Coordinates of C-alpha atoms (C1' of nucleotides) in Angstrom, one line a residue:
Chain A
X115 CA 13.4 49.9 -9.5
X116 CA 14.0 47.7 -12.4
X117 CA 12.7 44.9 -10.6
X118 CA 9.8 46.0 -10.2
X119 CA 9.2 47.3 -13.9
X120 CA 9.9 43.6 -14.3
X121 CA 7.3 41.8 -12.6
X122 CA 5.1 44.7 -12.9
X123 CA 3.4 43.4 -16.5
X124 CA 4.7 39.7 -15.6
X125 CA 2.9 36.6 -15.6
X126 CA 3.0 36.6 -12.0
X127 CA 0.5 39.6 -11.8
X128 CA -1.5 37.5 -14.5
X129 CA -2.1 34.4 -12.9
X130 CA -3.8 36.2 -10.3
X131 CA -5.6 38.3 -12.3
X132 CA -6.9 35.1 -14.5
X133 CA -9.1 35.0 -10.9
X134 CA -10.4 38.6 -10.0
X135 CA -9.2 42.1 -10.6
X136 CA -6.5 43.2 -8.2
X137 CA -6.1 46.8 -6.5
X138 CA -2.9 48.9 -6.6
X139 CA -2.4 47.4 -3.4
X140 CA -2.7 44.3 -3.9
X141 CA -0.3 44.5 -6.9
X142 CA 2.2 46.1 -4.9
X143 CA 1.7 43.4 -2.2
X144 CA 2.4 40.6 -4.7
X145 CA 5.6 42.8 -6.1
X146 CA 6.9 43.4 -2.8
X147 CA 7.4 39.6 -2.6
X148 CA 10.1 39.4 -4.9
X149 CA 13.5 39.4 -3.3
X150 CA 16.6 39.2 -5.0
X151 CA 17.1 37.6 -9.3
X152 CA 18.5 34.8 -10.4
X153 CA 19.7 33.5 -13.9
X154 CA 20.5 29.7 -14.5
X155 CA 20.8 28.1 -17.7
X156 CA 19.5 25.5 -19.6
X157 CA 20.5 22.4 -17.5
X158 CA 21.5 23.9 -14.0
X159 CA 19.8 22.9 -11.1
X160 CA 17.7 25.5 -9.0
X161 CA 17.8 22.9 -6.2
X162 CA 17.9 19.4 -5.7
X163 CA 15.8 16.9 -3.6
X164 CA 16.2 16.1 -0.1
X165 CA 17.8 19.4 0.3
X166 CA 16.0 21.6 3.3
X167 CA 13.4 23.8 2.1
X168 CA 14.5 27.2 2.8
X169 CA 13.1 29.2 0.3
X170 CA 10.6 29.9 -2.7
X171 CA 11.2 31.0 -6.2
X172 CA 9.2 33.3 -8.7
X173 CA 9.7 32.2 -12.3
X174 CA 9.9 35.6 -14.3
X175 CA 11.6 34.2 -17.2
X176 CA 11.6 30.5 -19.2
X177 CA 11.1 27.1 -19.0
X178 CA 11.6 24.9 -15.8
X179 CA 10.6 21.5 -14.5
X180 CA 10.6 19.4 -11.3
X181 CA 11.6 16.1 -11.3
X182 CA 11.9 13.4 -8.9
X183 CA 14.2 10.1 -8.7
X184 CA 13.3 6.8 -7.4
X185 CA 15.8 4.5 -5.3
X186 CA 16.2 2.4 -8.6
X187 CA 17.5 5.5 -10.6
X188 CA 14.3 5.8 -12.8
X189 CA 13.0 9.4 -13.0
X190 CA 10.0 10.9 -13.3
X191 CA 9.0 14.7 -14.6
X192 CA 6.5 16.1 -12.4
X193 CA 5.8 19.4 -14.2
X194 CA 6.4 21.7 -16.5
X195 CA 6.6 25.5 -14.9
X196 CA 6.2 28.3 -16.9
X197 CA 6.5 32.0 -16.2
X198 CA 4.9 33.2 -13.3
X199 CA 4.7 30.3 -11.7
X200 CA 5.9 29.6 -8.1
X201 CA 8.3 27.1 -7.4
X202 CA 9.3 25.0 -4.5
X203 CA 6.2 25.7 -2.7
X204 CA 5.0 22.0 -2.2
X205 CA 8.5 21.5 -0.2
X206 CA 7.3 24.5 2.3
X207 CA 5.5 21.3 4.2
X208 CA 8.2 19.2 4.5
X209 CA 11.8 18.8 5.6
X210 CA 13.2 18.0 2.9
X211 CA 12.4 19.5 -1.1
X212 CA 10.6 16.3 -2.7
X213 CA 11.6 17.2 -5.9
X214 CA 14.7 18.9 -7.9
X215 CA 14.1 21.4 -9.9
X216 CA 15.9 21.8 -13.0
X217 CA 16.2 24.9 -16.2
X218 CA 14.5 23.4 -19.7
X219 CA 15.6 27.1 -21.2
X220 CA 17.7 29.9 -20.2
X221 CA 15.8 31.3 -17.0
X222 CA 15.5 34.6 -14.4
X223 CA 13.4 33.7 -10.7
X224 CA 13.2 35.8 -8.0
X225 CA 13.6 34.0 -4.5
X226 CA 11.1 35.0 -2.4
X227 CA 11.6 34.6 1.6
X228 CA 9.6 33.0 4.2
X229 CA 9.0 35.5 5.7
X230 CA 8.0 37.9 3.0
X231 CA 5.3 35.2 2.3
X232 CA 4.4 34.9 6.2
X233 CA 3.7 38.6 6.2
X234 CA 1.7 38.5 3.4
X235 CA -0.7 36.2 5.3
X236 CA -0.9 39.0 7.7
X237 CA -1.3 42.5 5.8
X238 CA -3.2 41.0 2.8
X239 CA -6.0 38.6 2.7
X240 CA -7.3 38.7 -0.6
X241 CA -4.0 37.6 -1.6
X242 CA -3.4 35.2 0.5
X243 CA -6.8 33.8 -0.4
X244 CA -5.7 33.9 -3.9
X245 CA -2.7 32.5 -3.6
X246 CA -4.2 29.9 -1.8
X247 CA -6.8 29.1 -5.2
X248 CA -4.1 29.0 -7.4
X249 CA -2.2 26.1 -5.1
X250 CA -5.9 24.4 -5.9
X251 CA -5.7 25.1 -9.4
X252 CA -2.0 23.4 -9.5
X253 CA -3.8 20.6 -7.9
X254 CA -6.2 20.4 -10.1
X255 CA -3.5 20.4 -12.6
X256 CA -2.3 17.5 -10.8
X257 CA -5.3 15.3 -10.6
X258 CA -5.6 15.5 -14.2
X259 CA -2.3 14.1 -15.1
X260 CA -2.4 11.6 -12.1
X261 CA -5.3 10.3 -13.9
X262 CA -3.8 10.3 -17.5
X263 CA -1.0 8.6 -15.8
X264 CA -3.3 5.7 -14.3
X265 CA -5.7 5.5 -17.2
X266 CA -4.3 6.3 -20.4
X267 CA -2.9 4.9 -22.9
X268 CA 0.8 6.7 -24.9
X269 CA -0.9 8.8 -27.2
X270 CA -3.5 9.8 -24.6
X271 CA -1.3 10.6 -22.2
X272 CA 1.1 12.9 -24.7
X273 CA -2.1 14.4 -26.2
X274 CA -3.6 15.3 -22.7
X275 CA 0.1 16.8 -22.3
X276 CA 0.4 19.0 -25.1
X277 CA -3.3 20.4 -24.4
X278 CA -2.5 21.5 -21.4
X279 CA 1.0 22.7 -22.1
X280 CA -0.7 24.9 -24.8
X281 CA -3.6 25.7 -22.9
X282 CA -1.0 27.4 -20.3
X283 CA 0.9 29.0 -22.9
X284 CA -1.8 30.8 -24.3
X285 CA -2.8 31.9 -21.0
X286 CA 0.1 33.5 -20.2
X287 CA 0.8 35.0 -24.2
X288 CA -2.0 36.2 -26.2
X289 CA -0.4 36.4 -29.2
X290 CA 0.2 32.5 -29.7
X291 CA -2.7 30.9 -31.1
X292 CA -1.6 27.2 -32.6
X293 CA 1.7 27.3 -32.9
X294 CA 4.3 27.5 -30.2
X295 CA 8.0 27.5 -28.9
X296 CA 8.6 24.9 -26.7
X297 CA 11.8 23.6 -24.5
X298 CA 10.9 20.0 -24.3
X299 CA 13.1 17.3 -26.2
X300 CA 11.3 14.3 -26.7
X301 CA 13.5 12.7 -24.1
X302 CA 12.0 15.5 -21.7
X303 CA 8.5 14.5 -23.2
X304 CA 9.0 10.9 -22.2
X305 CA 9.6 11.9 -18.7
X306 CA 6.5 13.8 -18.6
X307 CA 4.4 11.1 -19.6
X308 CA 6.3 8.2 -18.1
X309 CA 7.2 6.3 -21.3
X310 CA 10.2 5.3 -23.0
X311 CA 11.6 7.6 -25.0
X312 CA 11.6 5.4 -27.7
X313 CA 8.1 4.7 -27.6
X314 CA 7.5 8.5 -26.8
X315 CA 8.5 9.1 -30.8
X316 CA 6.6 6.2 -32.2
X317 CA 3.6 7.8 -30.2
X318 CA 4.0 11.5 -31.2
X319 CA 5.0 10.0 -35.3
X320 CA 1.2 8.5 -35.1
X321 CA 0.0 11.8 -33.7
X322 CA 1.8 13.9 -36.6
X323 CA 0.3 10.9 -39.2
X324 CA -3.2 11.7 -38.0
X325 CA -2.6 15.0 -38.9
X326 CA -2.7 16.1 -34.9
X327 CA 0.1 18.1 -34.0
X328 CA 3.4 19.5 -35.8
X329 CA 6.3 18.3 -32.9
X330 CA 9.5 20.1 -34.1
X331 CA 12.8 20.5 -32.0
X332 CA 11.8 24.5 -31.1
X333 CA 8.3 24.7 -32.1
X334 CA 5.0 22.4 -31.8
X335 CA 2.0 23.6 -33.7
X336 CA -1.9 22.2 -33.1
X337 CA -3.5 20.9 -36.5
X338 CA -6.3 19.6 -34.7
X339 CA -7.5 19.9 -31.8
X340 CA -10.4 18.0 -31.9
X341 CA -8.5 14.7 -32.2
X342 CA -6.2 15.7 -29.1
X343 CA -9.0 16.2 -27.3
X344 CA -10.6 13.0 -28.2
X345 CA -8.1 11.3 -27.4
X346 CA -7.1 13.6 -24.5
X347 CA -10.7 12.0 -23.2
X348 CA -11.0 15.1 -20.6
X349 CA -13.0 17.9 -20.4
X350 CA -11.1 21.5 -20.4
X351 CA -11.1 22.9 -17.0
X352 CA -12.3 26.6 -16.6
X353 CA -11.4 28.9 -14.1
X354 CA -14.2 30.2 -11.5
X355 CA -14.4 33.7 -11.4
X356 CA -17.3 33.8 -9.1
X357 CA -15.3 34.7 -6.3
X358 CA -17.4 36.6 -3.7
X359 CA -16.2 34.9 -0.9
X360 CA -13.0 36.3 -0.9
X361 CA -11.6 38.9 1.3
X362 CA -12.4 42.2 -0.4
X363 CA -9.4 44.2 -1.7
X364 CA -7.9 47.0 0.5
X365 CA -7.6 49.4 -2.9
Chain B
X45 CA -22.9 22.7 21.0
X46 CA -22.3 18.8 20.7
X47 CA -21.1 19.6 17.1
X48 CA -18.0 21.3 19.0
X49 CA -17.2 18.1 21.1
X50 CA -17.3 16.2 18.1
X51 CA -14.9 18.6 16.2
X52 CA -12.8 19.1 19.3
X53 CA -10.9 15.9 19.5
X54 CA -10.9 15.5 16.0
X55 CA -8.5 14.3 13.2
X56 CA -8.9 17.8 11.4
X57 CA -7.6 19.6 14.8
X58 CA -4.5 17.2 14.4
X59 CA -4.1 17.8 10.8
X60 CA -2.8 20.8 11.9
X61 CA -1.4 20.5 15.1
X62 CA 1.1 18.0 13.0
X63 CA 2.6 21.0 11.8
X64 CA 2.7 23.7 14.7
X65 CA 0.8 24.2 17.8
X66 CA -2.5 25.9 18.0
X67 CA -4.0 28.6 20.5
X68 CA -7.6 28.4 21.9
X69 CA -8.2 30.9 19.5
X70 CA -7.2 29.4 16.7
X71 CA -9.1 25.9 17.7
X72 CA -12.3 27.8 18.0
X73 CA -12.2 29.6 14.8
X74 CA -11.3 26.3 12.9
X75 CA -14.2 24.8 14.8
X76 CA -16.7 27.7 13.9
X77 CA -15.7 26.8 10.1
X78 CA -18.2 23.8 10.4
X79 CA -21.3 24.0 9.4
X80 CA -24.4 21.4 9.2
X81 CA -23.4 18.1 9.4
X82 CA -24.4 15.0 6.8
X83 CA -24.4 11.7 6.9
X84 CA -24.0 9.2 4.3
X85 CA -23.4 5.2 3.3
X86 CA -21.1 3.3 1.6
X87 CA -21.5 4.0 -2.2
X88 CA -23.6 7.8 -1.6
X89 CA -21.8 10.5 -3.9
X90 CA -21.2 13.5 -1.9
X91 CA -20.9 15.1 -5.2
X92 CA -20.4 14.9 -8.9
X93 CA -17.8 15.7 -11.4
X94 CA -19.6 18.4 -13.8
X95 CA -21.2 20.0 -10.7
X96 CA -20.7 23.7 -9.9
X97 CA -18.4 24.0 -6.9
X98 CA -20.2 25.7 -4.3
X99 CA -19.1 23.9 -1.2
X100 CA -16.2 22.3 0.5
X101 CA -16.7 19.6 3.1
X102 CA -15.0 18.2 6.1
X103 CA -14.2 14.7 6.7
X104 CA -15.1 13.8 10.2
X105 CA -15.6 10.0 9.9
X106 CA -14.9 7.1 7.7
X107 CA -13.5 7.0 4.4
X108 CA -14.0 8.9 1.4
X109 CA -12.6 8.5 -2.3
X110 CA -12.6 11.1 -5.2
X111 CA -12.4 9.6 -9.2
X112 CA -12.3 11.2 -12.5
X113 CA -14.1 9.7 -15.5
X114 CA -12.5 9.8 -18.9
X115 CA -15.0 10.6 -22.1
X116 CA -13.8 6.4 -22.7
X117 CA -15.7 5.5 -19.6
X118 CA -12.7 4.5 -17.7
X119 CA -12.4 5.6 -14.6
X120 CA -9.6 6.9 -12.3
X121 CA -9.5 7.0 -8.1
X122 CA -7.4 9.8 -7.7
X123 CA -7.2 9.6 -3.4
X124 CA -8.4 8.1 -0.5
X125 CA -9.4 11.1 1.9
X126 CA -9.2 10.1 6.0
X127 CA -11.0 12.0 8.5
X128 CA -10.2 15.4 9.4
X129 CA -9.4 15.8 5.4
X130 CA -11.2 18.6 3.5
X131 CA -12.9 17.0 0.4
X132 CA -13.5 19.3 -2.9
X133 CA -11.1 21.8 -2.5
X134 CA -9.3 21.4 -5.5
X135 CA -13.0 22.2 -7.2
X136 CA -12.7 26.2 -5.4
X137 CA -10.7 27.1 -8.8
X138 CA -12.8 26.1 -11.2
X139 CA -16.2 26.3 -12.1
X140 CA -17.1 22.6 -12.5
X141 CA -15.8 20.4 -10.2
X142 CA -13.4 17.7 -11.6
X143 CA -14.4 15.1 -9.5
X144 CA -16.7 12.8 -7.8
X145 CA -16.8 12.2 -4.0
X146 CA -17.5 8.6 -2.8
X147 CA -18.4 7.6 0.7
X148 CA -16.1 4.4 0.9
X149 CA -17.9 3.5 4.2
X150 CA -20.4 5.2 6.4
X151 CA -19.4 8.8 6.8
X152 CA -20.0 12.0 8.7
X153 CA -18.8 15.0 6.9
X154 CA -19.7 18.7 7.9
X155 CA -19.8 20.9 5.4
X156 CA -18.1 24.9 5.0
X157 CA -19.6 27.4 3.3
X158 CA -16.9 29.5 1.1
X159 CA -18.6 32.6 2.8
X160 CA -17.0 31.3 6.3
X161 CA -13.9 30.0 4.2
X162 CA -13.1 33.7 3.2
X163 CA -13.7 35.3 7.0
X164 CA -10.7 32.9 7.9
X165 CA -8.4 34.4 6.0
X166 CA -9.6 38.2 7.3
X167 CA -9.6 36.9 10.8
X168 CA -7.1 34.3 11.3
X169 CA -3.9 34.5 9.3
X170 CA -2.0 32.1 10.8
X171 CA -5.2 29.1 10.6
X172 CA -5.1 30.9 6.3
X173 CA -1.6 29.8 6.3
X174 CA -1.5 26.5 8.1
X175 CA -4.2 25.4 5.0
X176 CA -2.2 26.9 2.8
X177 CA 0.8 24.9 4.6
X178 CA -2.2 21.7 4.2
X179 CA -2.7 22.4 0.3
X180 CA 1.3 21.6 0.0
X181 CA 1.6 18.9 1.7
X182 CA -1.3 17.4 -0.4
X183 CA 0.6 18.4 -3.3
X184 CA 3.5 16.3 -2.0
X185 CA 1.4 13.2 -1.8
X186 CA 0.2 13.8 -5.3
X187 CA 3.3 14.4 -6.5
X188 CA 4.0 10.8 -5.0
X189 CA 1.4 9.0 -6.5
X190 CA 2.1 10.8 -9.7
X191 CA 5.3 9.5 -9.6
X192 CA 4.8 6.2 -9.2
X193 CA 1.8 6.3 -11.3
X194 CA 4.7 7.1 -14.4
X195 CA 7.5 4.9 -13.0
X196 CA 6.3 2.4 -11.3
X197 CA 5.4 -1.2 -12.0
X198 CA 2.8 -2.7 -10.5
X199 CA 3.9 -4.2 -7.5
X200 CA 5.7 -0.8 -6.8
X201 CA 2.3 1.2 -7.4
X202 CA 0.4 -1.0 -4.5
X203 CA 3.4 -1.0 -2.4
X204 CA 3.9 2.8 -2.2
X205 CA -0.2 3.5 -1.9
X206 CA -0.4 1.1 1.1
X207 CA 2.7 2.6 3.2
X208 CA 1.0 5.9 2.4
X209 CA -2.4 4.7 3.3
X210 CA -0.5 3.5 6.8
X211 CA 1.5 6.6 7.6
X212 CA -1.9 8.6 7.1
X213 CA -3.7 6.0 9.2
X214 CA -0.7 6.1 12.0
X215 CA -1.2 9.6 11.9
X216 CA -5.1 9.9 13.0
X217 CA -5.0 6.9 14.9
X218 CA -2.1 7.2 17.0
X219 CA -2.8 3.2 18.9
X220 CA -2.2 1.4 15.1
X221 CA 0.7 -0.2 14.8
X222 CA 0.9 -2.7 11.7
X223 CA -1.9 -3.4 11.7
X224 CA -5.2 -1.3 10.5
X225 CA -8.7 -1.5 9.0
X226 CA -10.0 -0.4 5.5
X227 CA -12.9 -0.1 3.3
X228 CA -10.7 -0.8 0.5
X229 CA -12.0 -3.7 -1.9
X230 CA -9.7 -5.0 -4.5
X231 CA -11.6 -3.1 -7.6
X232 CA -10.5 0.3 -5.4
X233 CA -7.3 -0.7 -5.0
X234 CA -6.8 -1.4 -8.7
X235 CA -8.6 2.1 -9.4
X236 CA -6.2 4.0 -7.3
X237 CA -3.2 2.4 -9.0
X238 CA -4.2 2.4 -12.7
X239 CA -4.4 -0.9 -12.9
X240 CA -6.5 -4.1 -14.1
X241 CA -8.6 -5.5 -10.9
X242 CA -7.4 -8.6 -12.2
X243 CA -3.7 -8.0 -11.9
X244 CA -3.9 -6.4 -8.8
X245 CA -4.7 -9.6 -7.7
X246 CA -1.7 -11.1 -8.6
X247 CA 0.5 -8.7 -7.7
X248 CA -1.6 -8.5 -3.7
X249 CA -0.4 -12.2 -4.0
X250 CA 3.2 -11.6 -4.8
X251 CA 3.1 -9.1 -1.7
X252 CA 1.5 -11.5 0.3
X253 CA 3.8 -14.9 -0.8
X254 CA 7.0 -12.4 0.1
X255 CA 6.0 -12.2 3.4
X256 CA 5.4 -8.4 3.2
X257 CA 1.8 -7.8 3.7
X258 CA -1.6 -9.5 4.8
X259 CA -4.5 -8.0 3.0
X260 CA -8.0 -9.1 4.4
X261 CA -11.8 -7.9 3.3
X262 CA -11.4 -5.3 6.0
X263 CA -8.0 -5.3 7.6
X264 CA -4.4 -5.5 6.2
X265 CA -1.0 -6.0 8.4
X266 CA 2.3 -4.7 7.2
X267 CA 4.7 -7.9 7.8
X268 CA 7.7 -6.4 6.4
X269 CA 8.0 -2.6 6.1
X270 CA 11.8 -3.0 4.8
X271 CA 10.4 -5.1 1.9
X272 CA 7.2 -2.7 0.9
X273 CA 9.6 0.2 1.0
X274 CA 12.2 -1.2 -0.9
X275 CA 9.4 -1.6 -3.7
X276 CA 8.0 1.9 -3.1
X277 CA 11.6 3.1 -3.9
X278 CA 11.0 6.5 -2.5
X279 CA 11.6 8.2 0.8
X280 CA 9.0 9.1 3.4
X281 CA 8.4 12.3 3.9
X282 CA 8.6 14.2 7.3
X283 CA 6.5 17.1 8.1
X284 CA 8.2 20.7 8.6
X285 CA 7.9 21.9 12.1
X286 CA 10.2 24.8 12.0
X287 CA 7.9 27.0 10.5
X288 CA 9.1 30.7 11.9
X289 CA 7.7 32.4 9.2
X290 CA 4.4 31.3 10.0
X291 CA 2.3 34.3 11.6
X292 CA 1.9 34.7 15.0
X293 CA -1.2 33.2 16.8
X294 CA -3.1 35.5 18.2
X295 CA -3.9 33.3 21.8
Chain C
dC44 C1' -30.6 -21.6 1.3
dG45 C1' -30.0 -18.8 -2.9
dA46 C1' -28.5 -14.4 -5.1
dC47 C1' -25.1 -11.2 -5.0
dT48 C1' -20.7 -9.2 -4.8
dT49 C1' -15.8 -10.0 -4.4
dC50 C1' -11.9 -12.6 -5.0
dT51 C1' -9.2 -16.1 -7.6
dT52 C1' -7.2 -18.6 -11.5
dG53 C1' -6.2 -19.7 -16.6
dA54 C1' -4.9 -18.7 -21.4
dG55 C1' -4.0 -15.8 -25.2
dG56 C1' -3.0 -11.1 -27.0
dA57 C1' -1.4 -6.3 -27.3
dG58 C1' 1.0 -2.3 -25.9
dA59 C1' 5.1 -0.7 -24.1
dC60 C1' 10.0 -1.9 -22.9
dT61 C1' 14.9 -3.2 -24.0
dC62 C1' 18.7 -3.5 -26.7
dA63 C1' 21.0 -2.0 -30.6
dA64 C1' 22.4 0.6 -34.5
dG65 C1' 21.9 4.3 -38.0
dG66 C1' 20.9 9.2 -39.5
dG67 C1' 20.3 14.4 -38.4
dT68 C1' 21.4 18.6 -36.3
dG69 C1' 23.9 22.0 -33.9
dG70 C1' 28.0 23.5 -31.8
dT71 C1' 33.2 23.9 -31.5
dG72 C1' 37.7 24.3 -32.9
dG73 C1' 41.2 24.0 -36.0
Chain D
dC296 C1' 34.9 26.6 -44.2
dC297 C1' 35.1 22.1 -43.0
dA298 C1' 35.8 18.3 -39.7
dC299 C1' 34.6 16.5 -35.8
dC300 C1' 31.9 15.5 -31.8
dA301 C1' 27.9 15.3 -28.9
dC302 C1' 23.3 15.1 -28.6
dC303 C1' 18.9 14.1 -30.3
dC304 C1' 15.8 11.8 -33.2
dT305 C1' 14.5 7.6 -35.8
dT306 C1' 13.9 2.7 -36.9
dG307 C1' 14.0 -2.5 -36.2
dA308 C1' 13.5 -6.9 -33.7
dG309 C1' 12.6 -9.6 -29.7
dT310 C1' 10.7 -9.8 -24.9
dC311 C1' 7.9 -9.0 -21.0
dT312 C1' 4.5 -6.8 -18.3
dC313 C1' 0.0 -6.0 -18.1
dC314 C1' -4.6 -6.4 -20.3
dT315 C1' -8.8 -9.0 -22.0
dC316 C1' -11.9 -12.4 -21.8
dA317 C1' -13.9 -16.0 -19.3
dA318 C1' -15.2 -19.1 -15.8
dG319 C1' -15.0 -20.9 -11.2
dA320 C1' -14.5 -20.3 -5.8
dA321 C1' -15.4 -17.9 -1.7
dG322 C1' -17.4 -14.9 1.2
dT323 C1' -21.8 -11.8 2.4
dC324 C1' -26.5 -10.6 2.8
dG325 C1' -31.4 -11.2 2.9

DNA sequence: CGACTTCTTGAGGAGACTCAAGGGTGGTGG
DNA sequence: CCACCACCCTTGAGTCTCCTCAAGAAGTCG
């Protein structure tokens, strides 16, 4: 089962884990979601808005995003997913997907069926439960850019961006401490943040002035974080791990 | 139990019912997940950003609103919650919460302990994945604001929160029309969009001199839904009802 | 009636946008 | 290996939306 080697030491297994320890059970619930791999490259579309939402995806390897177009043709970049993140699950309540989502790098998902997840519900609680955190997690996520978007100025908004990019990052690679390969052109950045990408490189050239950030075309590096996060103007958000009211693992 | 008559017919029954139909099983166990209830006035914090997150809440009547301050001092209004929303789930994940909850009006909420939170999931998988169903869709609608928190210009920012504010209203309140009532004052609105309290005063009066909407102290009319949605520049969204995958209720 | 909050209106300024053109960088093919 | 092309980044100048500051009108409550 080379699948399951795959996903075995993955990100996927992580996120959870970032919440409470999980039995052998429980890790062989969560692997047992994964149907069949994908590969898309940089540029291809995993699926596009207002298509029906049939299924979910597991990102095991690189970069993707999800995007959204308005009626006058402006776009806006919702999020950035890295690996072991789910994607398409928002468009699970509706119709039709919201959003498109799109490859930033070379990637590999898994799809991951209905009613796989459905039956999840079922045999395995403390997953489910989890599961269900981490979809309050991505909201948190959520609220903090909504709010960068309404309050902040360019440089806030692109500093509260890169903080949590990196914050993620580490998260989900040990080894990386203030340097890191990214996908994002600026172009991609400005979408993010909702500015031009014209201003988006007057914004990040006043960030790499103050002696911020290092924004190169592969790799970003953090100079200082303390001015990021003073400009950032938010507090870091830390995961509860004081969990006893979850279902208790079956083993 | 008058706690159970007031749950019965109640906005958080048809939060869910909007998706699928429930059993009397499944009613009673989401009515068993209230506990005491609380009453508070316009202006009362539920709870505070910076708090521990210890408890989740139920919305049973009036009008709540959760913000985010910014180290700065400005502040965000990230959504206006209706009743039969759950307020401060988004805070399970973490162990600060990252926002405040504002009565907008008088309110009734009831509040859930975790403890009874996690028994759901054991006991009722199909009620575990309808919330889970519940988290998405909020996702949607923040992905919608987000958007139009990056794209949009002003007049599109109040356009697009007002239709949403109607299609949650229509939703609870099945005799609105075009008409509906709000605790809303113009310093809100301007919070929720991002934008000056002064210029969302203009732009209310742009709305209003094209004909598209009245907006009163406490009640607004949509005159011309074409017109708002031609702003908004983005699709409604339409609930999924075909939700086989969904496990079985159990009567 | 008076004190308060909320809404409205005006004028000037700043941040971000648009349009436009020039310079790097990486990839492809001859 | 070099030439070419496409894409991405950078820089400049003018404009517009939205912000700030400030004061006045209208509605609300005791």
């Amino acid at each position: 089962m080379n699948d399951v080697a795959a996903i075995n030491d993955m990100p996927a297994v992580a996120r959870l884990t970032a919440f409470t320890e999980l039995g052998a059970r429980d890790i062989a619930d969560l692997i047992s979601l994964a149907g069949p791999m994908r590969q898309l490259e940089r540029g291809d579309h995993l699926c596009d808005e207002g298509e029906a939402s049939l299924r979910v995806y597991l990102l095991l390897e690189g970069w993707t995003a999800s995007s959204l177009s308005f009626a006058s043709g402006a776009r806006q970049m919702l999020k950035v997913h890295l690996p072991g993140d789910m994607l398409g699950l928002p468009s699970l309540a509706l119709t039709n997907r919201p959003d498109s989502i799109v490859a930033l790098s070379k990637i590999v998902v898994s799809a991951i069926s209905l009613d796989a997840l459905g039956r999840l519900f079922e045999t395995n609680a403390r997953l489910a439960a989890l599961m269900y955190l981490i979809s309050q997690e991505e909201r948190v996520m959520m609220i903090d850019r909504l709010a960068m978007m309404g309050c902040g100025s360019a440089i806030q908004r692109v500093a509260g961006l890169i903080l949590e990019l990196h914050r993620r990052i580490m998260r989900s690679e040990p080894e990386v401490t203030d340097s890191f390969e990214h996908h994002l052109s600026q172009h991609d950045l400005a979408e993010l943040t909702g500015i031009t990408p014209v201003h988006l490189n007057r914004t990040l050239q006043q960030l790499r002035q103050d002696k911020a950030i290092k924004w190169g075309r592969r790799t970003a590096t953090i100079l200082d974080r303390d001015v990021l996060t003073r400009h950032a103007g938010l507090p870091p958000r830390v995961l509860n791990r004081d969990l006893g009211w979850l279902p208790a693992s079956k083993g």
